[in-house]
Coordinates of C-alpha atoms and ligand atoms in Angstrom, one line a residue:
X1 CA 132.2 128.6 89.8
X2 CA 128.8 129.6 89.4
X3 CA 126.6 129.1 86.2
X4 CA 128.6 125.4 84.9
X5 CA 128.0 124.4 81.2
X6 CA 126.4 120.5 81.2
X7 CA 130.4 119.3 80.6
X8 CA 131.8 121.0 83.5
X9 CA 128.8 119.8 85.8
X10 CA 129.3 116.2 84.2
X11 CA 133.3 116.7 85.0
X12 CA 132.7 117.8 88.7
X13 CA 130.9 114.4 89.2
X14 CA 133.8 112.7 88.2
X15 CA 136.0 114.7 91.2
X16 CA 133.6 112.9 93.7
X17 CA 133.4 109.3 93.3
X18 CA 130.2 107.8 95.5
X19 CA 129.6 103.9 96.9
X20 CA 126.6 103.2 94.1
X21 CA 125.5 99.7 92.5
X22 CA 123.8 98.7 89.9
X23 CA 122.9 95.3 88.7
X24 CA 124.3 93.6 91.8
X25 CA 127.8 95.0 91.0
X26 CA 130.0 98.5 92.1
X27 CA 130.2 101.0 89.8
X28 CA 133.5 103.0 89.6
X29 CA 132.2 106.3 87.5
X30 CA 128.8 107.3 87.8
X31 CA 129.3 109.5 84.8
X32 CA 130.4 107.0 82.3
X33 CA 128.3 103.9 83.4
X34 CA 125.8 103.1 80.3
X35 CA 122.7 102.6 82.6
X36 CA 123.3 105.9 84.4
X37 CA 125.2 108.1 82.0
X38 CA 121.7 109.1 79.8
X39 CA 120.3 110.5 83.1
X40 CA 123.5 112.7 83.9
X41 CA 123.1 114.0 79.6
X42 CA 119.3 114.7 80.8
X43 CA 120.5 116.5 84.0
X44 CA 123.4 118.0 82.1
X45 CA 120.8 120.1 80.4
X46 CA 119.6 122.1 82.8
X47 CA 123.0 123.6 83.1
X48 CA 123.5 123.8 79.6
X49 CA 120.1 126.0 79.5
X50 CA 121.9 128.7 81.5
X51 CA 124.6 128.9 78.3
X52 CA 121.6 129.3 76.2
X53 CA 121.4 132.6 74.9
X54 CA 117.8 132.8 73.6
X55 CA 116.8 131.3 76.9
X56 CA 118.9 132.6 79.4
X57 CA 115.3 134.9 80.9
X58 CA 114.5 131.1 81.4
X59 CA 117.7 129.3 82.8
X60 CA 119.6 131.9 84.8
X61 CA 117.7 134.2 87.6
X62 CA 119.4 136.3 90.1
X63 CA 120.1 135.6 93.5
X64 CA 118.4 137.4 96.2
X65 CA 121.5 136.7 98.4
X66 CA 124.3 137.5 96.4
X67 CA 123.2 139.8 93.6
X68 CA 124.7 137.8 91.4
X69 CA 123.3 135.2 88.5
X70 CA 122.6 132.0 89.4
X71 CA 121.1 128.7 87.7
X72 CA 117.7 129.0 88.0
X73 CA 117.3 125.5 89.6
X74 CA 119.3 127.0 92.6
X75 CA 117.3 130.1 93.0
X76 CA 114.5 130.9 95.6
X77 CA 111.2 132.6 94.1
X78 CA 110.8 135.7 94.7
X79 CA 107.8 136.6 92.8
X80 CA 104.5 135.2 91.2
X81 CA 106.7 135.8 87.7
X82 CA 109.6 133.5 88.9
X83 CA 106.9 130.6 89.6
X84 CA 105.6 131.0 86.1
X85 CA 109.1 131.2 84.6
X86 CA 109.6 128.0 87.0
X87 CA 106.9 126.2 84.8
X88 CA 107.9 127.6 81.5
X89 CA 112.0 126.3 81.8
X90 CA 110.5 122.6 83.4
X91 CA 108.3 122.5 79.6
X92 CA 111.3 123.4 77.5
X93 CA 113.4 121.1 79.4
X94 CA 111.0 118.0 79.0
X95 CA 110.3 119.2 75.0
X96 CA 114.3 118.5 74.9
X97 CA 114.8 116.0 76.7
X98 CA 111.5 113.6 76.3
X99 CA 112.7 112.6 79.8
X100 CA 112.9 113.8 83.6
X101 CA 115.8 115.6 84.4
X102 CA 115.7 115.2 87.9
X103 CA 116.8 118.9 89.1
X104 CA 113.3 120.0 90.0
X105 CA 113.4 118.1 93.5
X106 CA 116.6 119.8 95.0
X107 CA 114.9 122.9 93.6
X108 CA 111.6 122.4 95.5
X109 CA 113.2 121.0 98.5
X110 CA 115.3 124.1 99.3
X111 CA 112.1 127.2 97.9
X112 CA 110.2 124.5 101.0
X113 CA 113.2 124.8 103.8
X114 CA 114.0 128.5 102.6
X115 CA 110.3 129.4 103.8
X116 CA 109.9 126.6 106.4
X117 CA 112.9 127.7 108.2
X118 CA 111.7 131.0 108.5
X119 CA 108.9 130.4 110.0
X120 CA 110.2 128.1 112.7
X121 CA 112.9 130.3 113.6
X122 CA 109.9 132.8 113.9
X123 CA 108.1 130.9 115.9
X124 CA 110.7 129.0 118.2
X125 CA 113.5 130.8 118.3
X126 CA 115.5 128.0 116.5
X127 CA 118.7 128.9 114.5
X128 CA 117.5 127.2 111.2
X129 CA 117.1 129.8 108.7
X130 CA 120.6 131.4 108.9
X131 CA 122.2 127.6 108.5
X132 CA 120.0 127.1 105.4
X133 CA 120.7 130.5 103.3
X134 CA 124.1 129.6 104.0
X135 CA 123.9 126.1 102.2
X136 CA 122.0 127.9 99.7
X137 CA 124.6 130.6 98.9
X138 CA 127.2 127.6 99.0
X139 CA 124.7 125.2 96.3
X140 CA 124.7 128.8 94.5
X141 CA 127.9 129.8 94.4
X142 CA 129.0 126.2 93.5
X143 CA 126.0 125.8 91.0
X144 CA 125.5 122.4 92.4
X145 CA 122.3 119.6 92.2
X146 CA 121.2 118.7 95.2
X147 CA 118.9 115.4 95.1
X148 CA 115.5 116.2 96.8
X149 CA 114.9 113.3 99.5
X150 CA 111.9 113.1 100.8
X151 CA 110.0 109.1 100.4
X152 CA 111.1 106.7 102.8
X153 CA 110.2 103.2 102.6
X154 CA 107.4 103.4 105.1
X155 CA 107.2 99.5 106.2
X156 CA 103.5 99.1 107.2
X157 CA 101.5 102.5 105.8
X158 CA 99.1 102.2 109.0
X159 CA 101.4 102.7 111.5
X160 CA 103.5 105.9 112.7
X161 CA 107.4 106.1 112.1
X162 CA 107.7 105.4 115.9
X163 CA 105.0 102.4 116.3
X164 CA 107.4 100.4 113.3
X165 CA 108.7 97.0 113.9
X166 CA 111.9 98.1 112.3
X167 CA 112.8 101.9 113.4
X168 CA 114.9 102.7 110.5
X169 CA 111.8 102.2 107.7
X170 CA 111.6 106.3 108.1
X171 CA 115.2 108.1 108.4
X172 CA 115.7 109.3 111.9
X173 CA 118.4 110.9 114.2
X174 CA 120.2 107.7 116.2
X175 CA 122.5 109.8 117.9
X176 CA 123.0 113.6 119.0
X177 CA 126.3 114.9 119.2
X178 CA 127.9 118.4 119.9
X179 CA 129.5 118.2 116.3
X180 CA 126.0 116.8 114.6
X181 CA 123.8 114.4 114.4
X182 CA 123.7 110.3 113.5
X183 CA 121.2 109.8 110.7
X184 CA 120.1 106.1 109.7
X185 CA 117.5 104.8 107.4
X186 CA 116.7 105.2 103.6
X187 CA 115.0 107.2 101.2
X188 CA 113.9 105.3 98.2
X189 CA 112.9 106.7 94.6
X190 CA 115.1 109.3 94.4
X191 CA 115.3 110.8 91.2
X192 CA 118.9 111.7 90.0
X193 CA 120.4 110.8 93.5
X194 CA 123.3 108.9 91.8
X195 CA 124.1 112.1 90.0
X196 CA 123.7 114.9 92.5
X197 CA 126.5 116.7 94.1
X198 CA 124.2 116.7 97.3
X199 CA 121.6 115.4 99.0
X200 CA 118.5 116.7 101.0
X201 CA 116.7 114.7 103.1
X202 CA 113.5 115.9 104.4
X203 CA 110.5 113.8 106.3
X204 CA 107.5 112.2 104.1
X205 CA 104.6 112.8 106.3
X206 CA 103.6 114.7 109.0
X207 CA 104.6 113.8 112.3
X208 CA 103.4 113.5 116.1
X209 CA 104.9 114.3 119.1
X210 CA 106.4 111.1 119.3
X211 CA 108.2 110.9 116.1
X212 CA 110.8 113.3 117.3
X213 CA 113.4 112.0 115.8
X214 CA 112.3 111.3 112.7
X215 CA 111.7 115.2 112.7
X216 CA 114.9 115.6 110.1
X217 CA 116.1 117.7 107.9
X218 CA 119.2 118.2 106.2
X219 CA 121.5 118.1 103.5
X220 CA 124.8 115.8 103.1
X221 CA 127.2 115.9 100.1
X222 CA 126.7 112.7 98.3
X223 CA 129.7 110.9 99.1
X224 CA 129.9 111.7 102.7
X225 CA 130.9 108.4 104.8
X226 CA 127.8 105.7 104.8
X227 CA 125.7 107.2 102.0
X228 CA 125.2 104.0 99.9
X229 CA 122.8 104.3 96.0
X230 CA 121.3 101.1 94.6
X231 CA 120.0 102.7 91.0
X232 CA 116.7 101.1 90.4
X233 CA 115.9 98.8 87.1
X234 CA 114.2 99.9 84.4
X235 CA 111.7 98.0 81.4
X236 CA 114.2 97.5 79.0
X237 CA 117.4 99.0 80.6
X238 CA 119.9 96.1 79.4
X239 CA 119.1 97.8 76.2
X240 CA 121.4 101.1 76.6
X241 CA 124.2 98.2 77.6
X242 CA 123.9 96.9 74.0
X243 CA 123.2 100.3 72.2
X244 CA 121.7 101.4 69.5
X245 CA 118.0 102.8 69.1
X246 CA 116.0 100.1 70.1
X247 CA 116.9 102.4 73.6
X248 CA 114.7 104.9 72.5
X249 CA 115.6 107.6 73.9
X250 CA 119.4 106.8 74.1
X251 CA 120.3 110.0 75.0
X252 CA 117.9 111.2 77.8
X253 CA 117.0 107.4 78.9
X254 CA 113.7 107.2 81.0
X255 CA 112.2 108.9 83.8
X256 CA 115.0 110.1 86.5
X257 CA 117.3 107.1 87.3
X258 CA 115.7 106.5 90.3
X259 CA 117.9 105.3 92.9
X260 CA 117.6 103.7 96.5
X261 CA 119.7 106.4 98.9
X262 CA 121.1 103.9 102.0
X263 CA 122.1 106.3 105.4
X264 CA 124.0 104.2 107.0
X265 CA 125.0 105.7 110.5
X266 CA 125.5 109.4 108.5
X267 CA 127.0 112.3 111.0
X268 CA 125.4 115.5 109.6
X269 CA 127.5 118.7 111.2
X270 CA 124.9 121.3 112.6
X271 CA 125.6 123.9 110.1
X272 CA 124.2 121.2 107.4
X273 CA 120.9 120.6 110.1
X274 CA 117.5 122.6 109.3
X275 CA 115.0 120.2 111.4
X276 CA 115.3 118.3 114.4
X277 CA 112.6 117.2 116.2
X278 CA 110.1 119.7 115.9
X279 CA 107.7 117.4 114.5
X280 CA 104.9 120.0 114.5
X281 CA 107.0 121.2 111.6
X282 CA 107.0 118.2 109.4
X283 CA 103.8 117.9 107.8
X284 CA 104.0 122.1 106.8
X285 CA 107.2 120.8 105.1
X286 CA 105.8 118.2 103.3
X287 CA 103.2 120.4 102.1
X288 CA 104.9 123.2 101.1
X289 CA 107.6 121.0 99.2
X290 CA 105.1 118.8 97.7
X291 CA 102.8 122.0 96.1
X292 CA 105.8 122.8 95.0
X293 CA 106.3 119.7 93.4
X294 CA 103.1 119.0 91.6
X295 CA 103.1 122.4 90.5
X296 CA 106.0 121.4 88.1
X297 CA 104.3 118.4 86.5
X298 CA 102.4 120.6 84.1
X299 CA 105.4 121.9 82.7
X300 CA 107.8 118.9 82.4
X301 CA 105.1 116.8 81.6
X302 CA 104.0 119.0 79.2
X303 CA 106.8 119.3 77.1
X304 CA 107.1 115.6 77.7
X305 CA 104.1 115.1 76.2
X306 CA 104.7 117.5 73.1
X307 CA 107.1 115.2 72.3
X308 CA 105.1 111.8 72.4
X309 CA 102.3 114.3 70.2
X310 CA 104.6 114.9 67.6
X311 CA 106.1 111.2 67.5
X312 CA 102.6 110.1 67.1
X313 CA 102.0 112.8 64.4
X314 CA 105.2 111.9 62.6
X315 CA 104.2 108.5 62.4
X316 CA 100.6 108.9 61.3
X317 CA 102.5 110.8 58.6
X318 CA 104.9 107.7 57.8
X319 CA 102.6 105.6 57.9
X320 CA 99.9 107.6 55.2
X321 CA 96.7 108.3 58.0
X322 CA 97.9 111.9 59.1
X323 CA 94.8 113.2 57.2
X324 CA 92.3 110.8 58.6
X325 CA 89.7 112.7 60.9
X326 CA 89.4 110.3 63.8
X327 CA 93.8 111.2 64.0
X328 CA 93.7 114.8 63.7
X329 CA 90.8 114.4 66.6
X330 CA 93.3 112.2 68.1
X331 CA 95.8 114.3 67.9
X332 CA 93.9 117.4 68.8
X333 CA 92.9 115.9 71.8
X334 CA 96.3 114.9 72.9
X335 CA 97.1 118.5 72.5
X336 CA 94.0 119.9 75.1
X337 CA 95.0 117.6 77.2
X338 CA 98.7 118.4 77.7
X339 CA 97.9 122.3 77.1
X340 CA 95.4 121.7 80.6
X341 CA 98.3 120.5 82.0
X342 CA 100.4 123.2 81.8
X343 CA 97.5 125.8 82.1
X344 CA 96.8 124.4 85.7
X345 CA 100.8 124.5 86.2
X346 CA 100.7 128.2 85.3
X347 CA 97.8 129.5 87.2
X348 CA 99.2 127.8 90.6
X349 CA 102.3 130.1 89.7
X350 CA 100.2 133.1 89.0
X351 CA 98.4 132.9 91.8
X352 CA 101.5 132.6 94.3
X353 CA 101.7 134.7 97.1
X354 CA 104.8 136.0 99.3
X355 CA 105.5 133.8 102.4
X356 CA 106.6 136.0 105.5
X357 CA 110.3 135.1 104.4
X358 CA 109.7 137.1 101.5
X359 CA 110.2 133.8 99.1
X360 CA 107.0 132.8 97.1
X361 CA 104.8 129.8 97.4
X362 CA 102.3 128.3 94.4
X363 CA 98.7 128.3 94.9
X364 CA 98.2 124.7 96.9
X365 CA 94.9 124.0 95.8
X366 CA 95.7 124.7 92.3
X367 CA 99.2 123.0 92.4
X368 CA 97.3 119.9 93.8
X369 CA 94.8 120.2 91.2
X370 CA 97.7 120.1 88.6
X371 CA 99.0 117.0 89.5
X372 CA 95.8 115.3 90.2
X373 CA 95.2 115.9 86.2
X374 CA 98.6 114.4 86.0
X375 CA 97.5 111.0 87.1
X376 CA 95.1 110.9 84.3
X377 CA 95.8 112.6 81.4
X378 CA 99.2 111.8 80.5
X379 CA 97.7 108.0 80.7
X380 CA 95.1 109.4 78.3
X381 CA 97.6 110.9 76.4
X382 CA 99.6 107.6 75.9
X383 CA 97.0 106.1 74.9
X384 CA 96.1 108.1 72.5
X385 CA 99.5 107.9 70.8
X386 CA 99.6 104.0 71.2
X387 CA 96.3 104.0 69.4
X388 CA 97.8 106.4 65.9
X389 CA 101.2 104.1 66.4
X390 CA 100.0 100.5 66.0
X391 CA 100.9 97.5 67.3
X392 CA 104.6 97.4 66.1
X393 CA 104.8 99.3 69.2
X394 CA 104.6 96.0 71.1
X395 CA 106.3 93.5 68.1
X396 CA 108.9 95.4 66.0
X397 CA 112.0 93.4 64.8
X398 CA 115.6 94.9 66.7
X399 CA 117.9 96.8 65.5
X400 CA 120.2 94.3 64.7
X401 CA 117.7 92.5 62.8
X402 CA 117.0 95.3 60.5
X403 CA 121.4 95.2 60.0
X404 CA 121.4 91.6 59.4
X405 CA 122.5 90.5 55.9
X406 CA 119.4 87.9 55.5
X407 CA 116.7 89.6 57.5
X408 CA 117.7 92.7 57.4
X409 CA 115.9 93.4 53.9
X410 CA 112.3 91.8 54.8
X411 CA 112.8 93.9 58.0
X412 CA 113.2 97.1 55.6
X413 CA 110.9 95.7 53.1
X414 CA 107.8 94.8 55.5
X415 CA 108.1 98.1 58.1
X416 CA 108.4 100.8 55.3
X417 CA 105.8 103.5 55.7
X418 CA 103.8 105.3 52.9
X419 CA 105.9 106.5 49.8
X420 CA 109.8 106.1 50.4
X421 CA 109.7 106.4 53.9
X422 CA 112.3 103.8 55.3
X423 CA 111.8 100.8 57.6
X424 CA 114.4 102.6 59.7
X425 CA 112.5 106.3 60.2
X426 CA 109.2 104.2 61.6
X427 CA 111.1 101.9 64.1
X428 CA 112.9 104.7 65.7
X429 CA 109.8 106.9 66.1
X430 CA 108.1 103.4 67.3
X431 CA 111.1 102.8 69.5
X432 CA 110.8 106.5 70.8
X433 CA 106.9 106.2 71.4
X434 CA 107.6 102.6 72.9
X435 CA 109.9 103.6 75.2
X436 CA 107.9 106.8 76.5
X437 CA 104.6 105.3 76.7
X438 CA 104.7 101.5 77.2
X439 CA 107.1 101.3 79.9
X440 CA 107.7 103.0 83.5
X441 CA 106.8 106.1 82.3
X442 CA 103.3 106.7 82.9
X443 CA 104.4 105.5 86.8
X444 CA 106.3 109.0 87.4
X445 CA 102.9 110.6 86.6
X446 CA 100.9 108.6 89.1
X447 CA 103.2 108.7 92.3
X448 CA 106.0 111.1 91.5
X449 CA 105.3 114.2 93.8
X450 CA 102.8 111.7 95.9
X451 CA 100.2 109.2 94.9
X452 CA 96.8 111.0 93.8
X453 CA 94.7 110.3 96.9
X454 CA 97.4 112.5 98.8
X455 CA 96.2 115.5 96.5
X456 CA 92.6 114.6 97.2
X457 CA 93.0 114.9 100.7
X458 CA 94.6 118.3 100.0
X459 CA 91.7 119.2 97.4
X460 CA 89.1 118.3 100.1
X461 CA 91.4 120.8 102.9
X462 CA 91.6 123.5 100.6
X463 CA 88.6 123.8 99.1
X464 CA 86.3 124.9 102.3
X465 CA 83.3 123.1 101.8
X466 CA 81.8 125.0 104.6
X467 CA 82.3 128.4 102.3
X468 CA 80.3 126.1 99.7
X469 CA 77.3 125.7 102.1
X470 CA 76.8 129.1 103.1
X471 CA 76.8 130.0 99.3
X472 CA 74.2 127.8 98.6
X473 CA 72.2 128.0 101.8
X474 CA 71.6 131.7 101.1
X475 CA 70.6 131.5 97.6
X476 CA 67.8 128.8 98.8
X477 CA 67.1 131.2 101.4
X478 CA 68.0 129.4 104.8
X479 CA 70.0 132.0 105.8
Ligands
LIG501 C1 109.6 107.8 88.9 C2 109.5 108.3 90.3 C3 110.4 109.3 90.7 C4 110.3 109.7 92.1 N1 111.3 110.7 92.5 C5 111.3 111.0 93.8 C6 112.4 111.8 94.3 O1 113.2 112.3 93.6 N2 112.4 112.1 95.6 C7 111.5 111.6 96.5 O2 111.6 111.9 97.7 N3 110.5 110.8 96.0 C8 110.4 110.5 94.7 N4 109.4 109.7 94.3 C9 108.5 109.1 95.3 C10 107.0 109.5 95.3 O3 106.8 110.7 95.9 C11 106.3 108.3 95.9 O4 106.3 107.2 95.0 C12 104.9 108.6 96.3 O5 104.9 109.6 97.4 C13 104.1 107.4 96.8 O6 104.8 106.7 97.7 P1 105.1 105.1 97.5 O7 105.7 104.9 96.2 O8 105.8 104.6 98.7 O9 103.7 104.5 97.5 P2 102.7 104.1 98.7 O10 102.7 105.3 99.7 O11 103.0 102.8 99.2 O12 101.3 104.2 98.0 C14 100.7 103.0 97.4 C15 99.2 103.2 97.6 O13 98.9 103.1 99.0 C16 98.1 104.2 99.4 N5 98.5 104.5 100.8 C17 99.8 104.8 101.2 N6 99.8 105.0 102.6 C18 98.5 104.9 103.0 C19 97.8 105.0 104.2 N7 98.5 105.3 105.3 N8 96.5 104.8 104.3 C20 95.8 104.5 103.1 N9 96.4 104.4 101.9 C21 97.7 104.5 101.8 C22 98.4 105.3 98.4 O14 97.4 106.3 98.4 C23 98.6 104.5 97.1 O15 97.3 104.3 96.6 C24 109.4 109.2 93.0 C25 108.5 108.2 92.5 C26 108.5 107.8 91.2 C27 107.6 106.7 90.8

């Protein structure tokens, strides 16, 4: 069934029903439940993109095992073009969606294993490769959305996975078996978990020789026996229980629907096992999956950010200053900063360079250097559009005050813009700016795809300070 519309991929959620909570309470569909069901829409879109003639150069790329079309978001990069392309289908996506939908870290997590695997099979004469391009062809050929699990809950940050009071703060093999391995632990964070059809857990650091057995990799369908979700809360999320537009963004919702992913005693068959216990092999992992990662944040963000730009635009307009100088500066400054975001997203692509598997990785120092702009200009960028918006951002009336038979008309009477522009145009935009910019937002951009001092310290590796030296040591003349 390759290349499912956003309805059929929402339908084969329902087939597989999965142990999640939210709010302290079971929840029997994770399609239709109002907290969760605007991250599955936002989700739903990256298979709707592959239905979308105009775009299809952008959603659907051929697969290098089969031949055949796939969902981009399942393919493996084969070329400095399919990284840009990458970058270009993560902008439109977040211009449509004004959200995160959540696809990108299954992506990156199987273009890191594709590569990774290679390598160690190379090297060690392990069997890992052949078991992961046949997942692949089977995520492919089943167009499905594997959740990307790499961040475990790390208990004390100073000490080792092994040196931990509690053993399962990083996921870990309990138990070897001829049919598998015992997995138990947690990854928290995980973006779209609750909506995935699978899920791929990797390790979050790099390990020593005596974190063995936290040396995992592999992928489990989401309802396989002991996988447990606990979706995270959200600023405001009670609001998409009552409705309406105070939400925001009530069809996308707000960053991915992060969940908690519980492995409780998991049995993972080998076929499904891609790492295990070559801990040598970890912290190359993490690497290659986080570049990856941080290349995509100048695309989604991006587009994210077009859309903040134009709400703030749309409201300078409604609200009669959209001809003011210090706005259009405003504005115009919005837009450098979100076109250097996606600039640094595109010249990590373009500068991507064939592994020995034959797949292609992003430029790391670039793709570090993307994300690291990440942390800062999106906040820039927010609050920039806070500024144009006002401060009904923070105090507007509700929805159901601007319905009510006695308020209602003061509401409409007191938040009209310039001209005839109704009470009811400004409070959605505000709603829309209040919900992208003034709540857990702006968190996805600092510690989604790691916390910026983790792409410091890969700035400071990659950028060979020694090379530096030499450069200027001869121009002076010492050598
Ligand atoms: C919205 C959102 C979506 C996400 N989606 C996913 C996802 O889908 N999949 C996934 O796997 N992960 C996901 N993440 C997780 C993300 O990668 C982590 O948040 C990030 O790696 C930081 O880890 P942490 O949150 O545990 O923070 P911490 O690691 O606790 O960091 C907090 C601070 O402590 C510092 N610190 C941490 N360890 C040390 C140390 N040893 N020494 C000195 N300083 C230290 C950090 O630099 C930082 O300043 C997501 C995060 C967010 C916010």
């Amino acid at each position: 069934m390759p290349l499912m519309t956003g309805a059929q991929y929402i339908e084969s959620l329902k087939k597989v029903p999965i142990e999640v909570y939210a709010l302290g309470e079971r929840i029997a569909d994770r399609t239709e439940h109002p907290l969760i069901r605007p991250h599955v829409n936002a989700a739903a879109e990256t298979y709707n993109l592959a239905h979308d003639a105009k775009f299809s150069d952008l959603g659907v790329a051929t697969s290098n095992l089969s031949g055949q079309p796939v969902n981009r978001f399942t393919h493996i990069h084969h070329s400095a073009q399919d990284l840009v392309t990458k970058v270009k289908m993560l902008r439109l996506l977040g211009q449509r969606t004004g959200s995160c939908f959540q696809r990108c870290v299954g992506f990156d997590a199987m273009n890191a294993l594709y590569s990774i695997t290679f390598d160690m099979d190379k090297a060690k004469g392990t069997q890992y490769h052949g078991r992961f391009r046949d997942y692949l062809k089977f995520v492919q050929d089943n167009d499905l959305m594997p959740d990307g699990a790499m961040t475990d809950p790390k208990g004390d940050r100073s000490l080792a996975p092994s040196q931990q009071h509690d053993p399962d703060q990083y996921l870990h093999i309990v138990e070897r078996r001829q049919d598998g391995v015992v997995i138990r632990g947690a990854k928290i964070h995980q973006s779209g978990a609750v909506n995935s059809h699978e899920v791929i857990a990797m390790p979050t650091r790099a390990l020593g020789p005596d974190d063995k057995d936290y040396a995992i990799a592999c992928a489990v369908p989401a309802n396989a026996p002991g996988m447990v979700y606990i979706f995270g809360r959200q600023t405001n999320d009670t609001r998409k229980i009552e409705g309406g537009f105070d939400q925001g963004n009530a069809s996308y919702g707000l960053v991915g629907g992060e969940a908690t992913v519980v492995f409780d005693n998991v049995l993972v068959p080998w076929e499904r096992v891609f790492l295990a216990g070559e801990a040598e092999y970890a912290g190359p992992l993490v690497e290659r999956f986080a570049a990856f990662h941080r290349q995509n944040y100048g695309g989604c963000k991006s587009g994210v950010a077009d859309v903040v730009i134009g709400a703030a635009a749309a409201l300078a307009e409604y609200q009669g200053v959209e001809k003011a100088p210090h706005i259009r500066d405003k504005l115009t400054e919005m837009m450098l900063l979100s076109e250097t975001l996606h600039a640094c997203s595109l010249a990590c692509s373009s500068e991507g360079k064939p592994t020995p598997s034959g797949a292609y990785v992003v430029d790391y120092m670039l793709a570090n250097i993307t994300k690291q702009n990440v942390t800062r200009y999106i906040y820039e960028i927010y609050r920039l559009a806070q500024d144009i918006a006002g401060g009904f951002l923070a105090t507007m009336p509700s929805e159901r005050d601007l319905r009510h038979p006695r308020v209602g008309p003061f509401v409409e009477k007191y938040y009209r813009g310039a001209g005839e522009v109704p009470a009811e145009y400004r409070l959605r935009l505000g709603r829309l700016l209040e919900n992208m910019t003034c709540s857990i937002a702006p968190v996805e951009s600092m510690h989604g795809a790691g916390s910026p001092q983790a792409q410091r310290v890969m700035i400071l590796r990659q950028g060979d300070l020694e090379a530096k030296k030499r450069l200027a040591r001869k121009l002076a003349g010492l050598e």
